[in-house]
Amino acid sequence: MNKQEFIRKVNTEKQSGGVRFNVVQVKNEVLMCWTTGQGERHYEPLFMLKKNQRNEVIRQKIKTYRRWLKSES
């Protein structure tokens, strides 16, 4: 997913009431998570990890998504 697609997705969720956003890794998925004003948590998969992907590559991708989030807030 490129930056414009990611930012568009974040802005769509902001318009729907999303307030706090983050990018997390859970097992073999990288997820965008956000909280609504009512405190409900939502998760949306960004991509699945392959078995042979190195941890450093994953960390760099997650940092990139988080940097994009900071630029939007």
Short mmCIF file of C-alpha atoms in Angstrom, two decimals:
data_model
loop_
_atom_site.label_atom_id
_atom_site.label_comp_id
_atom_site.label_asym_id
_atom_site.label_seq_id
_atom_site.Cartn_x
_atom_site.Cartn_y
_atom_site.Cartn_z
CA MET A 1 0.00 0.00 0.00
CA ASN A 2 1.45 3.35 -0.94
CA LYS A 3 1.32 6.53 1.13
CA GLN A 4 -1.67 8.09 -0.65
CA GLU A 5 -3.80 4.96 -0.23
CA PHE A 6 -2.85 4.72 3.44
CA ILE A 7 -3.59 8.41 4.14
CA ARG A 8 -6.91 8.12 2.29
CA LYS A 9 -7.85 5.15 4.50
CA VAL A 10 -6.89 7.06 7.67
CA ASN A 11 -8.88 10.13 6.60
CA THR A 12 -11.91 7.97 5.82
CA GLU A 13 -11.80 6.50 9.32
CA LYS A 14 -11.31 9.97 10.84
CA GLN A 15 -14.51 11.12 9.13
CA SER A 16 -16.26 8.05 10.54
CA GLY A 17 -15.22 8.99 14.08
CA GLY A 18 -11.74 7.49 14.44
CA VAL A 19 -9.58 9.44 16.89
CA ARG A 20 -6.41 7.52 17.83
CA PHE A 21 -4.50 5.59 15.20
CA ASN A 22 -1.56 3.19 15.38
CA VAL A 23 0.13 0.46 13.35
CA VAL A 24 0.88 -2.81 15.15
CA GLN A 25 2.14 -6.29 14.38
CA VAL A 26 0.08 -9.23 15.66
CA LYS A 27 1.59 -12.62 14.85
CA ASN A 28 1.88 -12.72 11.06
CA GLU A 29 -0.19 -9.59 10.28
CA VAL A 30 0.51 -5.88 10.34
CA LEU A 31 -2.65 -4.01 11.31
CA MET A 32 -3.83 -0.43 11.43
CA CYS A 33 -5.81 0.05 14.61
CA TRP A 34 -7.86 3.00 15.75
CA THR A 35 -10.22 3.98 18.53
CA THR A 36 -13.53 5.74 18.09
CA GLY A 37 -14.80 8.54 20.31
CA GLN A 38 -16.87 5.94 22.20
CA GLY A 39 -13.76 3.90 23.00
CA GLU A 40 -14.40 1.06 20.53
CA ARG A 41 -11.29 -0.45 18.96
CA HIS A 42 -11.13 -1.36 15.29
CA TYR A 43 -8.48 -3.21 13.32
CA GLU A 44 -7.81 -3.44 9.61
CA PRO A 45 -5.06 -5.60 8.09
CA LEU A 46 -2.46 -3.73 6.05
CA PHE A 47 -0.46 -6.77 4.94
CA MET A 48 0.44 -10.34 5.87
CA LEU A 49 4.00 -11.31 6.71
CA LYS A 50 5.77 -13.99 4.75
CA LYS A 51 7.75 -16.63 6.62
CA ASN A 52 11.09 -15.52 5.25
CA GLN A 53 10.69 -11.77 5.89
CA ARG A 54 13.31 -10.44 8.28
CA ASN A 55 12.32 -8.60 11.45
CA GLU A 56 14.28 -5.49 10.49
CA VAL A 57 12.37 -5.15 7.22
CA ILE A 58 9.08 -5.44 9.10
CA ARG A 59 10.15 -2.84 11.66
CA GLN A 60 11.10 -0.40 8.90
CA LYS A 61 7.71 -0.83 7.20
CA ILE A 62 5.87 -0.27 10.49
CA LYS A 63 7.99 2.84 11.18
CA THR A 64 7.10 4.17 7.74
CA TYR A 65 3.36 3.73 8.35
CA ARG A 66 3.68 5.39 11.78
CA ARG A 67 5.60 8.31 10.24
CA TRP A 68 2.76 8.75 7.74
CA LEU A 69 0.28 8.79 10.64
CA LYS A 70 2.26 11.52 12.43
CA SER A 71 2.26 13.71 9.34
CA GLU A 72 -1.55 13.51 9.25
CA SER A 73 -2.17 14.42 12.89
#
